[in-house]
mmCIF file of C-alpha atoms and ligand atoms in Angstrom:
data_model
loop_
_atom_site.group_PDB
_atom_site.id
_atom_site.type_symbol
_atom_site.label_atom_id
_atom_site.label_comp_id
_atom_site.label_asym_id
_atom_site.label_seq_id
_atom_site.Cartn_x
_atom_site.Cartn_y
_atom_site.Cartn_z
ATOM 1 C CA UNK F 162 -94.529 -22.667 -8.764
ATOM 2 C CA UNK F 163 -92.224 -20.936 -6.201
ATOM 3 C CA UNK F 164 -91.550 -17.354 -6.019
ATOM 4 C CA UNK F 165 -89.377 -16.138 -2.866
ATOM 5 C CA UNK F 166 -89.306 -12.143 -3.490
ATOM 6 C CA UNK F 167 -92.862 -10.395 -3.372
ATOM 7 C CA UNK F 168 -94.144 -7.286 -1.752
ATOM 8 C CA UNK F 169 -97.569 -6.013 -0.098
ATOM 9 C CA UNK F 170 -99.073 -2.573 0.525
ATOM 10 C CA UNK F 171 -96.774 -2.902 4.020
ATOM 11 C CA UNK F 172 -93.873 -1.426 2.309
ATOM 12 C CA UNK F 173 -93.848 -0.595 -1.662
ATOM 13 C CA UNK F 174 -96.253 -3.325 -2.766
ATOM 14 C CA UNK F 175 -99.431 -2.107 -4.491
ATOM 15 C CA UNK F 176 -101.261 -5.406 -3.359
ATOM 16 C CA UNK F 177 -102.929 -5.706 0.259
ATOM 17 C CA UNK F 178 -101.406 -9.106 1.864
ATOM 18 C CA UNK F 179 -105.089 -10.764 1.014
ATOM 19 C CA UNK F 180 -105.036 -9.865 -2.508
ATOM 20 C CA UNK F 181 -101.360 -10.785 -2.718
ATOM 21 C CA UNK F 182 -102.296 -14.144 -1.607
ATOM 22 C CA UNK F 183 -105.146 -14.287 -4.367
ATOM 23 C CA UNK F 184 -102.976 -13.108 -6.971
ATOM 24 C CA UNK F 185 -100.433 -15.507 -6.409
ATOM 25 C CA UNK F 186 -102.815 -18.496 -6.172
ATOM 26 C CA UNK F 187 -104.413 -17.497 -9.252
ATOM 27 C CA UNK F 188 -101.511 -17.339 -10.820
ATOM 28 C CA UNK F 189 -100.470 -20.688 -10.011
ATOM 29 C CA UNK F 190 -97.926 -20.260 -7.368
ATOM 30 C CA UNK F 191 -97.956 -22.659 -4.624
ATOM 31 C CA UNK F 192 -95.364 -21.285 -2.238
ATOM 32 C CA UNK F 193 -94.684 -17.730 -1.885
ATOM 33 C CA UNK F 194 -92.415 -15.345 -0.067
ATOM 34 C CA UNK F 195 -93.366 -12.431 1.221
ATOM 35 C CA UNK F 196 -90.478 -10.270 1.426
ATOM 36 C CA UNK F 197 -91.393 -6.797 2.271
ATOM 37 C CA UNK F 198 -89.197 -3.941 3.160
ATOM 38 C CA UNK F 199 -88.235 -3.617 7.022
ATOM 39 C CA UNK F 200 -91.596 -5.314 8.308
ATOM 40 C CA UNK F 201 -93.330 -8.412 8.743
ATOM 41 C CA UNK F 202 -96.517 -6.592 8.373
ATOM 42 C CA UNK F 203 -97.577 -7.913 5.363
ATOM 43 C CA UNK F 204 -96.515 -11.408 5.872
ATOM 44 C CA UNK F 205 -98.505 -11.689 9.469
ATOM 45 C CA UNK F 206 -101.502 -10.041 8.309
ATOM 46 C CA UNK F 207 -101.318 -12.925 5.301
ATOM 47 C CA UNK F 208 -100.574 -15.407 6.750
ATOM 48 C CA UNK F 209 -103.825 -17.019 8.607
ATOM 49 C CA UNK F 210 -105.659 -16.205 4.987
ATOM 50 C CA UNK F 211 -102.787 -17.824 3.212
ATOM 51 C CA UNK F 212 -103.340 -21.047 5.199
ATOM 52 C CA UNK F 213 -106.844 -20.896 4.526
ATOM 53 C CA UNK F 214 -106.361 -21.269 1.230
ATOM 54 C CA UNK F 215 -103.645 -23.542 0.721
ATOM 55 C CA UNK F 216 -100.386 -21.238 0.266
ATOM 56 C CA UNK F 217 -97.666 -21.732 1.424
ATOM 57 C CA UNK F 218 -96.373 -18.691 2.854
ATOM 58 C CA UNK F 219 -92.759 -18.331 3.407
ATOM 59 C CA UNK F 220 -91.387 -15.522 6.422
ATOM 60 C CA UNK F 221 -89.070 -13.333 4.836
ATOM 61 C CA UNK F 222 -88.216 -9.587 4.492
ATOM 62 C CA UNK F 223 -86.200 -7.300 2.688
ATOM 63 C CA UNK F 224 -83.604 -4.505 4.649
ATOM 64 C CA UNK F 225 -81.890 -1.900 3.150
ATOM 65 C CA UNK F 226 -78.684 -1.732 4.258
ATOM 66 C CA UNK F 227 -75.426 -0.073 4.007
ATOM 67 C CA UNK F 228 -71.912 -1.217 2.714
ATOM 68 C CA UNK F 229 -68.922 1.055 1.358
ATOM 69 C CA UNK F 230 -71.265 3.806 0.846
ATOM 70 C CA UNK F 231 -73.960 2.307 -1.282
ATOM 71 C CA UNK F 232 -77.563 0.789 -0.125
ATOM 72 C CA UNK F 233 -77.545 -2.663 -0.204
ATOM 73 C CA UNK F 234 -80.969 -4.722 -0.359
ATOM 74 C CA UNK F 235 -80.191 -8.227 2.040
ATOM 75 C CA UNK F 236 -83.364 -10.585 2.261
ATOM 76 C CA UNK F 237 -84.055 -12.879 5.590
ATOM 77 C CA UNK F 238 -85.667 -15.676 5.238
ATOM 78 C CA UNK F 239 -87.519 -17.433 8.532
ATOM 79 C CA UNK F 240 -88.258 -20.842 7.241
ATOM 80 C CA UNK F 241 -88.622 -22.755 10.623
ATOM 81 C CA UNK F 242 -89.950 -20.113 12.826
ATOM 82 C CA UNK F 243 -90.550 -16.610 12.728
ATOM 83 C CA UNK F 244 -88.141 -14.588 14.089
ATOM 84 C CA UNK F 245 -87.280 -13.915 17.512
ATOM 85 C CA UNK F 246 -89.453 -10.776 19.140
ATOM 86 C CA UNK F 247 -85.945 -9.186 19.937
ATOM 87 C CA UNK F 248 -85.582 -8.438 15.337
ATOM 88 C CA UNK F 249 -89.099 -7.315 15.320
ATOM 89 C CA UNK F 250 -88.140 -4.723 18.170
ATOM 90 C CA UNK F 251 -85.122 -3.338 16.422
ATOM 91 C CA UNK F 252 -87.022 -2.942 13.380
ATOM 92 C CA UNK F 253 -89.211 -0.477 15.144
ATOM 93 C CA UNK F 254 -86.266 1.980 15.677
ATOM 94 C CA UNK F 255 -85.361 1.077 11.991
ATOM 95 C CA UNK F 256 -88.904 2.501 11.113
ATOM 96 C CA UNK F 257 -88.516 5.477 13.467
ATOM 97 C CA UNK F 258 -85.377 6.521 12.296
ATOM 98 C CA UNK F 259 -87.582 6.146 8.501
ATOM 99 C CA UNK F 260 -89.984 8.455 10.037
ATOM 100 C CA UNK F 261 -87.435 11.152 11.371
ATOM 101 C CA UNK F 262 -85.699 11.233 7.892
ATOM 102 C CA UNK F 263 -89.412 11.094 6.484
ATOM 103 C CA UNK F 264 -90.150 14.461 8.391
ATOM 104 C CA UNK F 265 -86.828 16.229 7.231
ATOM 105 C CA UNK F 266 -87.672 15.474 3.905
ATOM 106 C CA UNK F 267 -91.174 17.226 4.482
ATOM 107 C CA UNK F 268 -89.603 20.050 6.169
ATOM 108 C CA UNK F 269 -87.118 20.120 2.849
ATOM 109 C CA UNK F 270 -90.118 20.363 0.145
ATOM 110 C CA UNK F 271 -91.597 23.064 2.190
ATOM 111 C CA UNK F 272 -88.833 25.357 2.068
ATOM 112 C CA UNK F 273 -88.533 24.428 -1.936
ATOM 113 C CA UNK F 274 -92.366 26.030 -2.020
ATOM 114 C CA UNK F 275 -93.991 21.938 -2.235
ATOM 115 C CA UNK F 276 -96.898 22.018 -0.297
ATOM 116 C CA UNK F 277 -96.670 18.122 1.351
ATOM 117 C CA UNK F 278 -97.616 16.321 5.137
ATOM 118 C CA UNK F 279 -96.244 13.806 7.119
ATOM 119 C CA UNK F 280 -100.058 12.515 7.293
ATOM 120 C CA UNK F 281 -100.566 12.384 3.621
ATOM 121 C CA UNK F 282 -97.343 10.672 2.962
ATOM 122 C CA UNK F 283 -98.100 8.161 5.846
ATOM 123 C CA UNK F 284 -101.578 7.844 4.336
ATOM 124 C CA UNK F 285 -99.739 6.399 1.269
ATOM 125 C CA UNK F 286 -97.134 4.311 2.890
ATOM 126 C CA UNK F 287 -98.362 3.845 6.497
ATOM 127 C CA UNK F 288 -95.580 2.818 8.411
ATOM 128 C CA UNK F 289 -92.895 1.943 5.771
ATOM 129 C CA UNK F 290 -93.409 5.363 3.585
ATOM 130 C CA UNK F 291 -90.456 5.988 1.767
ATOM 131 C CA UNK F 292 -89.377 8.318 -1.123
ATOM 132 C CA UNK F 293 -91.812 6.589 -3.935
ATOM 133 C CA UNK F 294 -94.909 7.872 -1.997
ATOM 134 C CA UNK F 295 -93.116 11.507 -1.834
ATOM 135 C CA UNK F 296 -92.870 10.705 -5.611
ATOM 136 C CA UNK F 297 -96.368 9.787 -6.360
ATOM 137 C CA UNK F 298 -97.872 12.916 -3.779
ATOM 138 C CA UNK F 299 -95.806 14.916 -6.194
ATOM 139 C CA UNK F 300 -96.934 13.749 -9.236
ATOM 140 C CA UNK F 301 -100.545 13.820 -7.837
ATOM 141 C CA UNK F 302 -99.888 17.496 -7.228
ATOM 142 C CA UNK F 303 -98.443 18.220 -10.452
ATOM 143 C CA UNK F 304 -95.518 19.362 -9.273
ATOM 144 C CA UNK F 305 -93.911 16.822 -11.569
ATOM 145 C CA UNK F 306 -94.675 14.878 -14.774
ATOM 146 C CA UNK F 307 -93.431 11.775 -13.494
ATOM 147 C CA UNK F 308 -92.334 9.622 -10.541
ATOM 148 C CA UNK F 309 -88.746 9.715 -12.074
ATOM 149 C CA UNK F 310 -88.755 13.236 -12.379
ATOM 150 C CA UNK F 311 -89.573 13.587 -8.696
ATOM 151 C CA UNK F 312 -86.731 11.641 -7.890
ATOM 152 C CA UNK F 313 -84.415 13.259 -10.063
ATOM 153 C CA UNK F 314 -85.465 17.042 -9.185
ATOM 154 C CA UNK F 315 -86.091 16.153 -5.017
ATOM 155 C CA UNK F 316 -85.812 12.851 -4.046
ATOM 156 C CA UNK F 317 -82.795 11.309 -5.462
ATOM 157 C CA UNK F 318 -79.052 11.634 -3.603
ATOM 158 C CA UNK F 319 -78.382 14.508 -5.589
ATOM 159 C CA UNK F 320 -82.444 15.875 -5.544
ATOM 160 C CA UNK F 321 -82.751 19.168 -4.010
ATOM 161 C CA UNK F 322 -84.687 17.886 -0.741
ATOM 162 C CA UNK F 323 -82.599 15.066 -0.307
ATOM 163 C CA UNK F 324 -82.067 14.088 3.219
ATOM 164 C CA UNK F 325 -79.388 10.950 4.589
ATOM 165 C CA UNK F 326 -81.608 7.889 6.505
ATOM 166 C CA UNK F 327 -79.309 6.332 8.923
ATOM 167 C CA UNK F 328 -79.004 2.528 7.301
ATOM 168 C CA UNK F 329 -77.984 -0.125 8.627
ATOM 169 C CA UNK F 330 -74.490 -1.566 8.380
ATOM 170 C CA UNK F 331 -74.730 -4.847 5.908
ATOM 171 C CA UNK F 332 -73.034 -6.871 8.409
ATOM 172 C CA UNK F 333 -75.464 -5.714 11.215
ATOM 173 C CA UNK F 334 -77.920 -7.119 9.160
ATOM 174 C CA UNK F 335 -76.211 -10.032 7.911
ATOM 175 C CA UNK F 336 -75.725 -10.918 11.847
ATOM 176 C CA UNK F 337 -78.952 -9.894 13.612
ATOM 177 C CA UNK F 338 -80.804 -12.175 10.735
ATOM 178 C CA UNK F 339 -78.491 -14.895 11.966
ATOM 179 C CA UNK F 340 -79.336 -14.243 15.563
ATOM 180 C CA UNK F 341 -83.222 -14.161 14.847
ATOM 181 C CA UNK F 342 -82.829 -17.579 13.317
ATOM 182 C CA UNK F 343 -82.953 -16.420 9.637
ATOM 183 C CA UNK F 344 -80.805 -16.973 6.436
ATOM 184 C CA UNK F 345 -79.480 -13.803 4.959
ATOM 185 C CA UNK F 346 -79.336 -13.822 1.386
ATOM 186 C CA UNK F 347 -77.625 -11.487 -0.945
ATOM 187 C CA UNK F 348 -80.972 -9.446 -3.022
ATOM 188 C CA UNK F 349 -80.768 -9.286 -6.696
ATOM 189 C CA UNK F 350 -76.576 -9.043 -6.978
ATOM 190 C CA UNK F 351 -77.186 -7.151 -10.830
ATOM 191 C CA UNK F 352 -78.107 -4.017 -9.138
ATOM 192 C CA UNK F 353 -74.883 -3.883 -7.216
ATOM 193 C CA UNK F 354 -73.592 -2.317 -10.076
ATOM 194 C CA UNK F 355 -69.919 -4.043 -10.013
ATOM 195 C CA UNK F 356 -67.711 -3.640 -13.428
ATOM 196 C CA UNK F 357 -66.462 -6.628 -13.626
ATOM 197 C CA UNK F 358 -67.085 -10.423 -12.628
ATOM 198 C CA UNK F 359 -63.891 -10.303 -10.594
ATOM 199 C CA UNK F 360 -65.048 -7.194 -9.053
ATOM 200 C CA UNK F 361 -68.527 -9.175 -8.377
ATOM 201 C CA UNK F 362 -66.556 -12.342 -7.093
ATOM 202 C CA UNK F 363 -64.996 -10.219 -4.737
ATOM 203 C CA UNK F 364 -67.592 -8.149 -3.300
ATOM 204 C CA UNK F 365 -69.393 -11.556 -2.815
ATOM 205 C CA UNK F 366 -66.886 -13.165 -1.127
ATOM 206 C CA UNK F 367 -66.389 -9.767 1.404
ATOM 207 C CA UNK F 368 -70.347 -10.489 2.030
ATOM 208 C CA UNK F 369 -69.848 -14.041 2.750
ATOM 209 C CA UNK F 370 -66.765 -13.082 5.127
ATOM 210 C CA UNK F 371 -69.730 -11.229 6.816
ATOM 211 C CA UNK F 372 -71.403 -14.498 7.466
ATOM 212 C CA UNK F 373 -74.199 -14.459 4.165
ATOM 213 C CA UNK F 374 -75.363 -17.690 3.339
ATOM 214 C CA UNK F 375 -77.389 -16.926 0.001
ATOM 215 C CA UNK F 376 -77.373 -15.382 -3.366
ATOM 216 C CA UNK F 377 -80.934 -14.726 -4.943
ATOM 217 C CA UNK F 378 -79.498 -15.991 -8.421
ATOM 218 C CA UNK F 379 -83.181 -15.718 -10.005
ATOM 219 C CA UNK F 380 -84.898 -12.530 -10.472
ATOM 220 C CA UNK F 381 -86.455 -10.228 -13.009
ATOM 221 C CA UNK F 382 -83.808 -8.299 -13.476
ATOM 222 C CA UNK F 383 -81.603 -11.338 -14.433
ATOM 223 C CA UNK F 384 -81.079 -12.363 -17.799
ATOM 224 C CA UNK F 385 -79.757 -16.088 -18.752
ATOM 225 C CA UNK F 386 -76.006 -14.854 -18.401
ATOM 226 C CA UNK F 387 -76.782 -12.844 -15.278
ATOM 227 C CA UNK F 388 -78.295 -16.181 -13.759
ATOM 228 C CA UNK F 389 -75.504 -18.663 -15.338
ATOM 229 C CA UNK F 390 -73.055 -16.375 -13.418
ATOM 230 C CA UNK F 391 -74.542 -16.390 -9.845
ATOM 231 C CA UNK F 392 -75.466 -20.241 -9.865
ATOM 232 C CA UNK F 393 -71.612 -20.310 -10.354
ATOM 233 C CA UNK F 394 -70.825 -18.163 -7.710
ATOM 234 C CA UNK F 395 -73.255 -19.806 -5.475
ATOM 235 C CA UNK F 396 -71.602 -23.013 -5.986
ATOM 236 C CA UNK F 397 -68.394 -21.225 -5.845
ATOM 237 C CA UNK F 398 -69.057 -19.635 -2.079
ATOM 238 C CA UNK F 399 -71.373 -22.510 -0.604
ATOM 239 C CA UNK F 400 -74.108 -20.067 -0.799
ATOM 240 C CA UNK F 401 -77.564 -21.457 -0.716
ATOM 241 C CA UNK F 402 -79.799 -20.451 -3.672
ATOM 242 C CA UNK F 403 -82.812 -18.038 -3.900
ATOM 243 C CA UNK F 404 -84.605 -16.219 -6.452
ATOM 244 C CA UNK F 405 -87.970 -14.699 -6.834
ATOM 245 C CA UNK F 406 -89.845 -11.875 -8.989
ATOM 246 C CA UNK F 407 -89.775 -8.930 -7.169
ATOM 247 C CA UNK F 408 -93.188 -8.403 -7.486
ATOM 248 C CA UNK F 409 -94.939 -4.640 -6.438
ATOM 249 C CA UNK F 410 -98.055 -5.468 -8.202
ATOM 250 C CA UNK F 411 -99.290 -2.814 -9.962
ATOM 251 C CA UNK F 412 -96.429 -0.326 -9.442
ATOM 252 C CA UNK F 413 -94.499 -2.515 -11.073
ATOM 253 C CA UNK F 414 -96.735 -4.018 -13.537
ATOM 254 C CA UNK F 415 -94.542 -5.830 -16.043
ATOM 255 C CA UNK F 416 -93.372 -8.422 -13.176
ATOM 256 C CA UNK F 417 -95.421 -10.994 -12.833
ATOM 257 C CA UNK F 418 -95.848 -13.210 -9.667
ATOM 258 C CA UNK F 419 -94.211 -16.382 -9.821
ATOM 259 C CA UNK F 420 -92.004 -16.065 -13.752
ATOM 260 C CA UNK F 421 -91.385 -12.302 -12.992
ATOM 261 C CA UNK F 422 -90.725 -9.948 -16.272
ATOM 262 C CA UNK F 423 -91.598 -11.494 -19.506
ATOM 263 C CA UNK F 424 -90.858 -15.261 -17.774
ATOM 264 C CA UNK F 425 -87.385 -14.507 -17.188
ATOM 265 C CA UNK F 426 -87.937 -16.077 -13.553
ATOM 266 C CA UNK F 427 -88.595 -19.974 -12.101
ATOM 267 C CA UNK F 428 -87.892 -21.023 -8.633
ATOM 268 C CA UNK F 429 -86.934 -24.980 -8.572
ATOM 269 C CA UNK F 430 -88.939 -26.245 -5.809
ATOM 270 C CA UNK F 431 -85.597 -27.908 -4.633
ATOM 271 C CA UNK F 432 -84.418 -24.211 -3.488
ATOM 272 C CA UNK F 433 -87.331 -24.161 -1.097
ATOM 273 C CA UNK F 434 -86.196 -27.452 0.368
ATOM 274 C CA UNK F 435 -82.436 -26.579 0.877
ATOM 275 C CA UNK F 436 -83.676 -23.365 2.098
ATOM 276 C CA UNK F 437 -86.109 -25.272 4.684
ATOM 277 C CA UNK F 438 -82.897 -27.322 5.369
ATOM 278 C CA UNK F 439 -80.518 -24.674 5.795
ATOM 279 C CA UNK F 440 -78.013 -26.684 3.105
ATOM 280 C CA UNK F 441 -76.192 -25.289 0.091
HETATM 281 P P1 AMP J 128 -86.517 5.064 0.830
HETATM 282 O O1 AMP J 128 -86.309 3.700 1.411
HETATM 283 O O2 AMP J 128 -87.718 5.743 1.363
HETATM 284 O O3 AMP J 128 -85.286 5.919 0.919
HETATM 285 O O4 AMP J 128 -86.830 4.863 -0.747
HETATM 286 C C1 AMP J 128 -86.024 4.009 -1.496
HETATM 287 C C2 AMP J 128 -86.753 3.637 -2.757
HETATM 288 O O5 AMP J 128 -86.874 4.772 -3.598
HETATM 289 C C3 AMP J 128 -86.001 2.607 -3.587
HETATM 290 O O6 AMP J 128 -86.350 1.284 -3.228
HETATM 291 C C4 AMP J 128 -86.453 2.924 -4.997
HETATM 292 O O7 AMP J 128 -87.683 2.294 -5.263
HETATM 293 C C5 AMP J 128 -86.690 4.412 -4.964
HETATM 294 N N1 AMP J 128 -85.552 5.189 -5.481
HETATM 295 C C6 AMP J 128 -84.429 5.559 -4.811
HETATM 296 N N2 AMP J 128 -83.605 6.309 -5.578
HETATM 297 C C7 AMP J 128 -84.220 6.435 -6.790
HETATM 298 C C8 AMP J 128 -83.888 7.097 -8.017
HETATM 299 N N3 AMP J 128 -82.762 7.802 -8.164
HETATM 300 N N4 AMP J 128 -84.776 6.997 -9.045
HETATM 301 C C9 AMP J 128 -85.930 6.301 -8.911
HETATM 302 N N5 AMP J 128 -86.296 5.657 -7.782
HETATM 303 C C10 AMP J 128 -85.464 5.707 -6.732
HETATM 304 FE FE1 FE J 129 -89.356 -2.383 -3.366
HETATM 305 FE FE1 FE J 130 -84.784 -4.803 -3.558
HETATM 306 ZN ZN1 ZN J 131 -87.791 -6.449 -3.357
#
């Protein structure tokens, strides 16, 4: 089994990288992505176990980037070689400008009366904490009844601490990915939120302008039609296939590793291959 879209306890994963690789051997995948947000973390502290044991561990990761105003999840994939030390360098000023916005945001709660660190969000999230560890410090504190109320009352665009990160342009991303050797793919297109399937087909094609080269047509989010749709507009654009569950362990506990929520997701090994040979 195949599964190209998984996450450790480097970003938003609840899994360390070892017991990521355990949890996907036991559940019978073979090859594995580990697709974290803005860091190879995860993947390079998994990777000499996953070789140990007979994984195949993919290089990939997951950036949050920005087009027309909305964030915009593009994977990288590294299937030959691991990127270039130049991307790993600007993703430490990616993760510093986290950390600046990660400090306003404190500085935010404060003045709303929260009592919240820096050091006990970064205990959480260590170098890639984000918003959901503000969320679960909250609920731990009882300042909320749930994660989603966190977001909705502070955390959310409209949330009362709410505070801008500087993102990434998608075709900055699209491009340095390219440059570090990578394929860019387009992360699970249903949560782009677009009307219609012209309006889809179009925003697609902009992206592949851009210089994308894949769509991640499986994923737990995607029902049959969703998937029937993007393997068409793969084919459509000359975009390579991906797809992958998602996974966030126990955060996310209804997505499984490898066949994602309720076996809505499988991989055909074949993807792996025309990913390995860069053709669509
Ligand atoms: P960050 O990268 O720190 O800004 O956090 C982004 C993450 O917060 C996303 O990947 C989601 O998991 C979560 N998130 C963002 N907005 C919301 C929202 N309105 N409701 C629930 N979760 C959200
Ligand atoms: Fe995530
Ligand atoms: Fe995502
Ligand atoms: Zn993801």
């Amino acid at each position: 089994m195949v599964d190209l879209h998984s996450h450790t306890g480097a970003s938003d994963g609840s899994d360390a990288p070892f017991t990521l690789v355990d949890n996907a051997l036991s559940a019978g995948v073979t090859a594995l992505s580990i697709t974290d947000h803005d860091t190879f973390a995860g993947y390079y502290a998994a990777k000499p176990y996953a070789l140990s044991k007979g994984l195949d561990l993919l290089c990939g990761i997951e950036l949050s980037t920005k087009y027309l105003g909305q964030t915009i999840h593009l994977l990288g994939y590294f299937p030959r070689a691991e990127p270039a030390a130049a991307f790993g360098e600007w993703l430490l000023i990616l993760q510093t400008k986290r950390r600046d916005r990660n400090q306003r945001l404190v500085e935010n709660l404060q003045k709303l009366g929260v009592k919240i660190t820096l050091a006990e969000v970064e205990a959480l999230g260590k170098t890639m904490a984000g918003r959901p560890h503000f969320a679960m410090i909250l609920l731990q504190k009882r300042y909320v009844k749930t994660m989603q109320e966190a977001f909705d009352k502070y955390l959310a665009e409209n949330g009362r601490a709410f505070t801008e990160r500087e993102e990434v342009p998608l075709e900055e991303g699209i491009q340095r990915v390219r440059e570090a050797g990578g394929i860019p793919a387009i992360a699970h297109p249903a949560r782009l939120g677009r009307r219609t399937a012209a309006e889809e087909a179009e925003w697609i094609e902009a992206a592949v302008e851009m210089g994308m080269l894949g769509l991640e047509v499986r994923h737990s989010d995607h029902d049959a039609t969703a998937v029937k749709r993007y393997t068409a507009l793969a084919a459509r654009f000359g975009l390579l296939t991906t797809g992958g569950s998602d996974y966030h362990g126990t955060y996310k506990p209804d997505i499984k590793l490898g066949t994602g929520k309720f076996g809505n997701v499988s991989v055909p090994t074949e993807w792996l291959e025309r990913l390995r040979a860069n053709v669509s």
